[in-house]
Amino acid sequence: MLSRLPLQRVAELPPPHAGIYPRGCLEVELLACRARLAAVYGPAAGPSLPAFWDAAAAWLQHRAAGPFIMLGDFNAGASHVDAENYRFKGGDRARR
């Protein structure tokens, strides 16, 4: 992550979805505005995909109390809309 404003890594336990697919989850706080950002890399397919998105959805509910943005490469989207002639495997779960 790059920022013009100072960032601080959130020192909480890793979110549950990071234990399922540990390749990418970094949560930081923008100190100037007390907003949090989570950069996430989600699985494109495989047996971990449903559990990953179920855990991410549950975790996000706890982040709704303050300013929060989750961004990254989710490897999910609306099939045949976000990618021409492609069916995303986790689109239904990621939509939650």
GROMACS .gro file of N, CA, C and O in nm:
model
  384
    1MET      N    1   0.084  -0.118   0.000
    1MET     CA    2   0.000   0.000   0.000
    1MET      C    3   0.088   0.123   0.000
    1MET      O    4   0.189   0.127   0.068
    2LEU      N    5   0.044   0.220  -0.074
    2LEU     CA    6   0.111   0.350  -0.077
    2LEU      C    7   0.011   0.456  -0.034
    2LEU      O    8  -0.107   0.449  -0.070
    3SER      N    9   0.056   0.555   0.040
    3SER     CA   10  -0.033   0.660   0.086
    3SER      C   11   0.046   0.788   0.110
    3SER      O   12   0.161   0.783   0.155
    4ARG      N   13  -0.017   0.899   0.083
    4ARG     CA   14   0.043   1.029   0.119
    4ARG      C   15   0.026   1.056   0.268
    4ARG      O   16   0.100   1.133   0.326
    5LEU      N   17  -0.074   0.993   0.327
    5LEU     CA   18  -0.100   1.009   0.470
    5LEU      C   19  -0.035   0.895   0.545
    5LEU      O   20  -0.022   0.784   0.493
    6PRO      N   21   0.004   0.917   0.670
    6PRO     CA   22   0.065   0.810   0.748
    6PRO      C   23  -0.032   0.693   0.770
    6PRO      O   24  -0.149   0.714   0.798
    7LEU      N   25   0.022   0.574   0.753
    7LEU     CA   26  -0.054   0.450   0.774
    7LEU      C   27   0.003   0.376   0.893
    7LEU      O   28   0.122   0.384   0.921
    8GLN      N   29  -0.083   0.301   0.959
    8GLN     CA   30  -0.036   0.213   1.066
    8GLN      C   31  -0.105   0.079   1.048
    8GLN      O   32  -0.228   0.073   1.032
    9ARG      N   33  -0.027  -0.026   1.049
    9ARG     CA   34  -0.085  -0.160   1.037
    9ARG      C   35  -0.168  -0.190   1.160
    9ARG      O   36  -0.126  -0.164   1.274
   10VAL      N   37  -0.286  -0.244   1.139
   10VAL     CA   38  -0.374  -0.281   1.249
   10VAL      C   39  -0.318  -0.407   1.314
   10VAL      O   40  -0.294  -0.507   1.247
   11ALA      N   41  -0.295  -0.401   1.444
   11ALA     CA   42  -0.225  -0.508   1.514
   11ALA      C   43  -0.320  -0.608   1.578
   11ALA      O   44  -0.284  -0.675   1.674
   12GLU      N   45  -0.441  -0.621   1.525
   12GLU     CA   46  -0.534  -0.719   1.577
   12GLU      C   47  -0.501  -0.856   1.520
   12GLU      O   48  -0.418  -0.869   1.431
   13LEU      N   49  -0.569  -0.957   1.569
   13LEU     CA   50  -0.553  -1.090   1.512
   13LEU      C   51  -0.592  -1.086   1.365
   13LEU      O   52  -0.681  -1.010   1.327
   14PRO      N   53  -0.529  -1.167   1.282
   14PRO     CA   54  -0.570  -1.169   1.141
   14PRO      C   55  -0.717  -1.208   1.129
   14PRO      O   56  -0.768  -1.285   1.211
   15PRO      N   57  -0.787  -1.154   1.029
   15PRO     CA   58  -0.927  -1.190   1.012
   15PRO      C   59  -0.941  -1.338   0.978
   15PRO      O   60  -0.848  -1.400   0.926
   16PRO      N   61  -1.058  -1.396   1.007
   16PRO     CA   62  -1.075  -1.539   0.986
   16PRO      C   63  -1.051  -1.583   0.841
   16PRO      O   64  -0.999  -1.692   0.818
   17HIS      N   65  -1.086  -1.500   0.745
   17HIS     CA   66  -1.066  -1.541   0.606
   17HIS      C   67  -0.918  -1.547   0.569
   17HIS      O   68  -0.880  -1.620   0.478
   18ALA      N   69  -0.833  -1.476   0.640
   18ALA     CA   70  -0.688  -1.482   0.613
   18ALA      C   71  -0.632  -1.619   0.650
   18ALA      O   72  -0.536  -1.665   0.589
   19GLY      N   73  -0.692  -1.686   0.748
   19GLY     CA   74  -0.647  -1.820   0.784
   19GLY      C   75  -0.690  -1.925   0.682
   19GLY      O   76  -0.627  -2.029   0.670
   20ILE      N   77  -0.795  -1.895   0.609
   20ILE     CA   78  -0.845  -1.988   0.507
   20ILE      C   79  -0.766  -1.974   0.378
   20ILE      O   80  -0.732  -2.071   0.312
   21TYR      N   81  -0.735  -1.851   0.342
   21TYR     CA   82  -0.659  -1.823   0.220
   21TYR      C   83  -0.559  -1.713   0.255
   21TYR      O   84  -0.586  -1.595   0.238
   22PRO      N   85  -0.443  -1.751   0.308
   22PRO     CA   86  -0.352  -1.655   0.369
   22PRO      C   87  -0.267  -1.573   0.272
   22PRO      O   88  -0.177  -1.503   0.314
   23ARG      N   89  -0.295  -1.577   0.144
   23ARG     CA   90  -0.208  -1.508   0.050
   23ARG      C   91  -0.222  -1.357   0.052
   23ARG      O   92  -0.138  -1.288  -0.001
   24GLY      N   93  -0.328  -1.306   0.105
   24GLY     CA   94  -0.334  -1.162   0.101
   24GLY      C   95  -0.444  -1.100   0.183
   24GLY      O   96  -0.560  -1.105   0.147
   25CYS      N   97  -0.406  -1.042   0.292
   25CYS     CA   98  -0.497  -0.958   0.368
   25CYS      C   99  -0.411  -0.867   0.454
   25CYS      O  100  -0.332  -0.914   0.535
   26LEU      N  101  -0.423  -0.740   0.430
   26LEU     CA  102  -0.349  -0.641   0.508
   26LEU      C  103  -0.447  -0.532   0.547
   26LEU      O  104  -0.514  -0.474   0.463
   27GLU      N  105  -0.457  -0.505   0.677
   27GLU     CA  106  -0.546  -0.400   0.725
   27GLU      C  107  -0.462  -0.289   0.787
   27GLU      O  108  -0.373  -0.315   0.868
   28VAL      N  109  -0.490  -0.167   0.745
   28VAL     CA  110  -0.419  -0.051   0.797
   28VAL      C  111  -0.518   0.056   0.838
   28VAL      O  112  -0.635   0.054   0.799
   29GLU      N  113  -0.470   0.151   0.918
   29GLU     CA  114  -0.551   0.265   0.958
   29GLU      C  115  -0.484   0.392   0.906
   29GLU      O  116  -0.362   0.408   0.919
   30LEU      N  117  -0.563   0.477   0.844
   30LEU     CA  118  -0.516   0.610   0.804
   30LEU      C  119  -0.524   0.696   0.929
   30LEU      O  120  -0.634   0.729   0.976
   31LEU      N  121  -0.411   0.730   0.985
   31LEU     CA  122  -0.409   0.795   1.116
   31LEU      C  123  -0.475   0.933   1.115
   31LEU      O  124  -0.537   0.972   1.214
   32ALA      N  125  -0.467   1.006   1.006
   32ALA     CA  126  -0.522   1.141   1.000
   32ALA      C  127  -0.674   1.144   1.009
   32ALA      O  128  -0.732   1.239   1.061
   33CYS      N  129  -0.739   1.040   0.961
   33CYS     CA  130  -0.886   1.042   0.959
   33CYS      C  131  -0.949   0.922   1.030
   33CYS      O  132  -1.070   0.906   1.028
   34ARG      N  133  -0.868   0.838   1.091
   34ARG     CA  134  -0.915   0.723   1.168
   34ARG      C  135  -1.002   0.629   1.084
   34ARG      O  136  -1.094   0.566   1.134
   35ALA      N  137  -0.972   0.619   0.957
   35ALA     CA  138  -1.041   0.526   0.868
   35ALA      C  139  -0.953   0.404   0.847
   35ALA      O  140  -0.830   0.415   0.847
   36ARG      N  141  -1.015   0.290   0.828
   36ARG     CA  142  -0.939   0.167   0.803
   36ARG      C  143  -0.958   0.121   0.660
   36ARG      O  144  -1.064   0.138   0.601
   37LEU      N  145  -0.850   0.061   0.608
   37LEU     CA  146  -0.850   0.002   0.475
   37LEU      C  147  -0.803  -0.141   0.488
   37LEU      O  148  -0.709  -0.169   0.563
   38ALA      N  149  -0.865  -0.230   0.416
   38ALA     CA  150  -0.819  -0.369   0.411
   38ALA      C  151  -0.794  -0.405   0.265
   38ALA      O  152  -0.882  -0.392   0.181
   39ALA      N  153  -0.672  -0.443   0.236
   39ALA     CA  154  -0.637  -0.491   0.103
   39ALA      C  155  -0.645  -0.643   0.106
   39ALA      O  156  -0.583  -0.708   0.188
   40VAL      N  157  -0.727  -0.699   0.017
   40VAL     CA  158  -0.756  -0.842   0.019
   40VAL      C  159  -0.730  -0.902  -0.117
   40VAL      O  160  -0.762  -0.843  -0.220
   41TYR      N  161  -0.672  -1.021  -0.117
   41TYR     CA  162  -0.657  -1.101  -0.239
   41TYR      C  163  -0.736  -1.229  -0.216
   41TYR      O  164  -0.706  -1.305  -0.125
   42GLY      N  165  -0.841  -1.250  -0.293
   42GLY     CA  166  -0.928  -1.365  -0.272
   42GLY      C  167  -0.900  -1.479  -0.368
   42GLY      O  168  -0.847  -1.458  -0.477
   43PRO      N  169  -0.937  -1.600  -0.329
   43PRO     CA  170  -0.916  -1.716  -0.416
   43PRO      C  171  -1.007  -1.708  -0.538
   43PRO      O  172  -1.120  -1.661  -0.531
   44ALA      N  173  -0.958  -1.755  -0.652
   44ALA     CA  174  -1.037  -1.754  -0.775
   44ALA      C  175  -1.127  -1.877  -0.784
   44ALA      O  176  -1.234  -1.872  -0.844
   45ALA      N  177  -1.085  -1.987  -0.726
   45ALA     CA  178  -1.160  -2.113  -0.733
   45ALA      C  179  -1.106  -2.207  -0.627
   45ALA      O  180  -1.010  -2.175  -0.558
   46GLY      N  181  -1.168  -2.322  -0.616
   46GLY     CA  182  -1.117  -2.424  -0.526
   46GLY      C  183  -1.202  -2.441  -0.402
   46GLY      O  184  -1.297  -2.365  -0.378
   47PRO      N  185  -1.168  -2.538  -0.321
   47PRO     CA  186  -1.250  -2.572  -0.205
   47PRO      C  187  -1.250  -2.463  -0.097
   47PRO      O  188  -1.343  -2.458  -0.017
   48SER      N  189  -1.151  -2.376  -0.094
   48SER     CA  190  -1.147  -2.271   0.009
   48SER      C  191  -1.236  -2.152  -0.025
   48SER      O  192  -1.264  -2.070   0.062
   49LEU      N  193  -1.284  -2.143  -0.147
   49LEU     CA  194  -1.358  -2.024  -0.190
   49LEU      C  195  -1.485  -1.998  -0.110
   49LEU      O  196  -1.502  -1.887  -0.058
   50PRO      N  197  -1.578  -2.093  -0.093
   50PRO     CA  198  -1.698  -2.063  -0.014
   50PRO      C  199  -1.667  -2.024   0.130
   50PRO      O  200  -1.724  -1.928   0.182
   51ALA      N  201  -1.577  -2.096   0.195
   51ALA     CA  202  -1.543  -2.066   0.334
   51ALA      C  203  -1.478  -1.929   0.345
   51ALA      O  204  -1.503  -1.855   0.441
   52PHE      N  205  -1.393  -1.893   0.249
   52PHE     CA  206  -1.327  -1.763   0.249
   52PHE      C  207  -1.430  -1.651   0.248
   52PHE      O  208  -1.425  -1.561   0.330
   53TRP      N  209  -1.525  -1.655   0.154
   53TRP     CA  210  -1.621  -1.546   0.143
   53TRP      C  211  -1.721  -1.544   0.257
   53TRP      O  212  -1.765  -1.438   0.300
   54ASP      N  213  -1.758  -1.660   0.311
   54ASP     CA  214  -1.846  -1.663   0.428
   54ASP      C  215  -1.777  -1.597   0.547
   54ASP      O  216  -1.837  -1.517   0.619
   55ALA      N  217  -1.649  -1.628   0.568
   55ALA     CA  218  -1.574  -1.569   0.679
   55ALA      C  219  -1.553  -1.419   0.657
   55ALA      O  220  -1.562  -1.340   0.750
   56ALA      N  221  -1.524  -1.379   0.534
   56ALA     CA  222  -1.504  -1.237   0.504
   56ALA      C  223  -1.633  -1.159   0.529
   56ALA      O  224  -1.630  -1.048   0.585
   57ALA      N  225  -1.748  -1.213   0.488
   57ALA     CA  226  -1.876  -1.144   0.509
   57ALA      C  227  -1.905  -1.125   0.657
   57ALA      O  228  -1.948  -1.019   0.700
   58ALA      N  229  -1.879  -1.229   0.738
   58ALA     CA  230  -1.901  -1.218   0.882
   58ALA      C  231  -1.807  -1.116   0.944
   58ALA      O  232  -1.847  -1.036   1.030
   59TRP      N  233  -1.682  -1.114   0.900
   59TRP     CA  234  -1.582  -1.021   0.952
   59TRP      C  235  -1.619  -0.877   0.917
   59TRP      O  236  -1.606  -0.787   0.999
   60LEU      N  237  -1.668  -0.854   0.797
   60LEU     CA  238  -1.702  -0.718   0.753
   60LEU      C  239  -1.815  -0.657   0.836
   60LEU      O  240  -1.819  -0.536   0.854
   61GLN      N  241  -1.903  -0.738   0.887
   61GLN     CA  242  -2.011  -0.685   0.971
   61GLN      C  243  -1.957  -0.613   1.093
   61GLN      O  244  -2.015  -0.516   1.141
   62HIS      N  245  -1.842  -0.658   1.145
   62HIS     CA  246  -1.781  -0.595   1.262
   62HIS      C  247  -1.705  -0.468   1.225
   62HIS      O  248  -1.664  -0.393   1.314
   63ARG      N  249  -1.683  -0.445   1.098
   63ARG     CA  250  -1.611  -0.326   1.053
   63ARG      C  251  -1.705  -0.210   1.019
   63ARG      O  252  -1.661  -0.102   0.987
   64ALA      N  253  -1.834  -0.230   1.026
   64ALA     CA  254  -1.931  -0.129   0.985
   64ALA      C  255  -1.945  -0.015   1.086
   64ALA      O  256  -2.008   0.085   1.057
   65ALA      N  257  -1.884  -0.026   1.203
   65ALA     CA  258  -1.898   0.077   1.306
   65ALA      C  259  -1.826   0.207   1.271
   65ALA      O  260  -1.863   0.313   1.318
   66GLY      N  261  -1.723   0.201   1.189
   66GLY     CA  262  -1.647   0.321   1.154
   66GLY      C  263  -1.615   0.322   1.006
   66GLY      O  264  -1.648   0.227   0.934
   67PRO      N  265  -1.549   0.426   0.958
   67PRO     CA  266  -1.513   0.432   0.816
   67PRO      C  267  -1.421   0.316   0.778
   67PRO      O  268  -1.319   0.293   0.843
   68PHE      N  269  -1.460   0.241   0.677
   68PHE     CA  270  -1.387   0.121   0.638
   68PHE      C  271  -1.402   0.096   0.488
   68PHE      O  272  -1.512   0.107   0.435
   69ILE      N  273  -1.292   0.062   0.424
   69ILE     CA  274  -1.293   0.027   0.282
   69ILE      C  275  -1.217  -0.103   0.265
   69ILE      O  276  -1.105  -0.117   0.314
   70MET      N  277  -1.280  -0.199   0.197
   70MET     CA  278  -1.212  -0.323   0.160
   70MET      C  279  -1.191  -0.317   0.010
   70MET      O  280  -1.285  -0.298  -0.066
   71LEU      N  281  -1.066  -0.332  -0.031
   71LEU     CA  282  -1.033  -0.325  -0.172
   71LEU      C  283  -0.933  -0.432  -0.205
   71LEU      O  284  -0.880  -0.498  -0.118
   72GLY      N  285  -0.912  -0.454  -0.333
   72GLY     CA  286  -0.812  -0.552  -0.372
   72GLY      C  287  -0.854  -0.631  -0.493
   72GLY      O  288  -0.939  -0.590  -0.571
   73ASP      N  289  -0.795  -0.747  -0.506
   73ASP     CA  290  -0.826  -0.839  -0.614
   73ASP      C  291  -0.908  -0.952  -0.553
   73ASP      O  292  -0.855  -1.045  -0.496
   74PHE      N  293  -1.039  -0.940  -0.565
   74PHE     CA  294  -1.129  -1.037  -0.503
   74PHE      C  295  -1.144  -1.164  -0.586
   74PHE      O  296  -1.198  -1.263  -0.539
   75ASN      N  297  -1.102  -1.159  -0.713
   75ASN     CA  298  -1.125  -1.271  -0.804
   75ASN      C  299  -1.273  -1.309  -0.803
   75ASN      O  300  -1.309  -1.427  -0.805
   76ALA      N  301  -1.358  -1.209  -0.796
   76ALA     CA  302  -1.502  -1.230  -0.794
   76ALA      C  303  -1.568  -1.114  -0.867
   76ALA      O  304  -1.513  -1.005  -0.875
   77GLY      N  305  -1.684  -1.139  -0.918
   77GLY     CA  306  -1.758  -1.036  -0.987
   77GLY      C  307  -1.885  -1.092  -1.044
   77GLY      O  308  -1.922  -1.207  -1.018
   78ALA      N  309  -1.954  -1.011  -1.122
   78ALA     CA  310  -2.076  -1.055  -1.189
   78ALA      C  311  -2.036  -1.125  -1.319
   78ALA      O  312  -1.979  -1.063  -1.408
   79SER      N  313  -2.068  -1.254  -1.326
   79SER     CA  314  -2.031  -1.331  -1.444
   79SER      C  315  -2.089  -1.268  -1.571
   79SER      O  316  -2.203  -1.223  -1.572
   80HIS      N  317  -2.007  -1.265  -1.674
   80HIS     CA  318  -2.043  -1.213  -1.807
   80HIS      C  319  -2.077  -1.064  -1.805
   80HIS      O  320  -2.124  -1.011  -1.904
   81VAL      N  321  -2.055  -0.996  -1.692
   81VAL     CA  322  -2.073  -0.851  -1.684
   81VAL      C  323  -1.939  -0.785  -1.656
   81VAL      O  324  -1.894  -0.698  -1.730
   82ASP      N  325  -1.873  -0.828  -1.548
   82ASP     CA  326  -1.744  -0.771  -1.511
   82ASP      C  327  -1.630  -0.827  -1.594
   82ASP      O  328  -1.523  -0.767  -1.598
   83ALA      N  329  -1.650  -0.940  -1.656
   83ALA     CA  330  -1.551  -1.000  -1.745
   83ALA      C  331  -1.627  -1.069  -1.858
   83ALA      O  332  -1.708  -1.157  -1.832
   84GLU      N  333  -1.602  -1.026  -1.977
   84GLU     CA  334  -1.673  -1.081  -2.093
   84GLU      C  335  -1.644  -1.231  -2.109
   84GLU      O  336  -1.529  -1.274  -2.100
   85ASN      N  337  -1.747  -1.308  -2.129
   85ASN     CA  338  -1.735  -1.452  -2.152
   85ASN      C  339  -1.663  -1.527  -2.040
   85ASN      O  340  -1.588  -1.619  -2.065
   86TYR      N  341  -1.685  -1.483  -1.918
   86TYR     CA  342  -1.621  -1.551  -1.803
   86TYR      C  343  -1.724  -1.567  -1.692
   86TYR      O  344  -1.799  -1.475  -1.662
   87ARG      N  345  -1.724  -1.684  -1.630
   87ARG     CA  346  -1.811  -1.709  -1.516
   87ARG      C  347  -1.726  -1.715  -1.390
   87ARG      O  348  -1.643  -1.804  -1.375
   88PHE      N  349  -1.745  -1.617  -1.302
   88PHE     CA  350  -1.674  -1.616  -1.175
   88PHE      C  351  -1.727  -1.728  -1.087
   88PHE      O  352  -1.848  -1.751  -1.079
   89LYS      N  353  -1.637  -1.795  -1.018
   89LYS     CA  354  -1.677  -1.907  -0.932
   89LYS      C  355  -1.736  -1.858  -0.800
   89LYS      O  356  -1.821  -1.922  -0.743
   90GLY      N  357  -1.690  -1.744  -0.750
   90GLY     CA  358  -1.735  -1.699  -0.619
   90GLY      C  359  -1.826  -1.578  -0.621
   90GLY      O  360  -1.846  -1.513  -0.519
   91GLY      N  361  -1.884  -1.548  -0.736
   91GLY     CA  362  -1.966  -1.427  -0.748
   91GLY      C  363  -2.082  -1.420  -0.652
   91GLY      O  364  -2.108  -1.316  -0.592
   92ASP      N  365  -2.154  -1.532  -0.634
   92ASP     CA  366  -2.270  -1.531  -0.545
   92ASP      C  367  -2.230  -1.504  -0.401
   92ASP      O  368  -2.295  -1.426  -0.331
   93ARG      N  369  -2.125  -1.566  -0.355
   93ARG     CA  370  -2.082  -1.546  -0.216
   93ARG      C  371  -2.020  -1.408  -0.196
   93ARG      O  372  -2.042  -1.344  -0.096
   94ALA      N  373  -1.943  -1.362  -0.293
   94ALA     CA  374  -1.878  -1.231  -0.279
   94ALA      C  375  -1.982  -1.119  -0.278
   94ALA      O  376  -1.959  -1.015  -0.217
   95ARG      N  377  -2.093  -1.138  -0.342
   95ARG     CA  378  -2.198  -1.037  -0.347
   95ARG      C  379  -2.249  -1.005  -0.206
   95ARG      O  380  -2.292  -0.894  -0.178
   96ARG      N  381  -2.246  -1.102  -0.117
   96ARG     CA  382  -2.292  -1.079   0.022
   96ARG      C  383  -2.206  -0.976   0.089
   96ARG      O  384  -2.242  -0.909   0.176
   0.00000   0.00000   0.00000
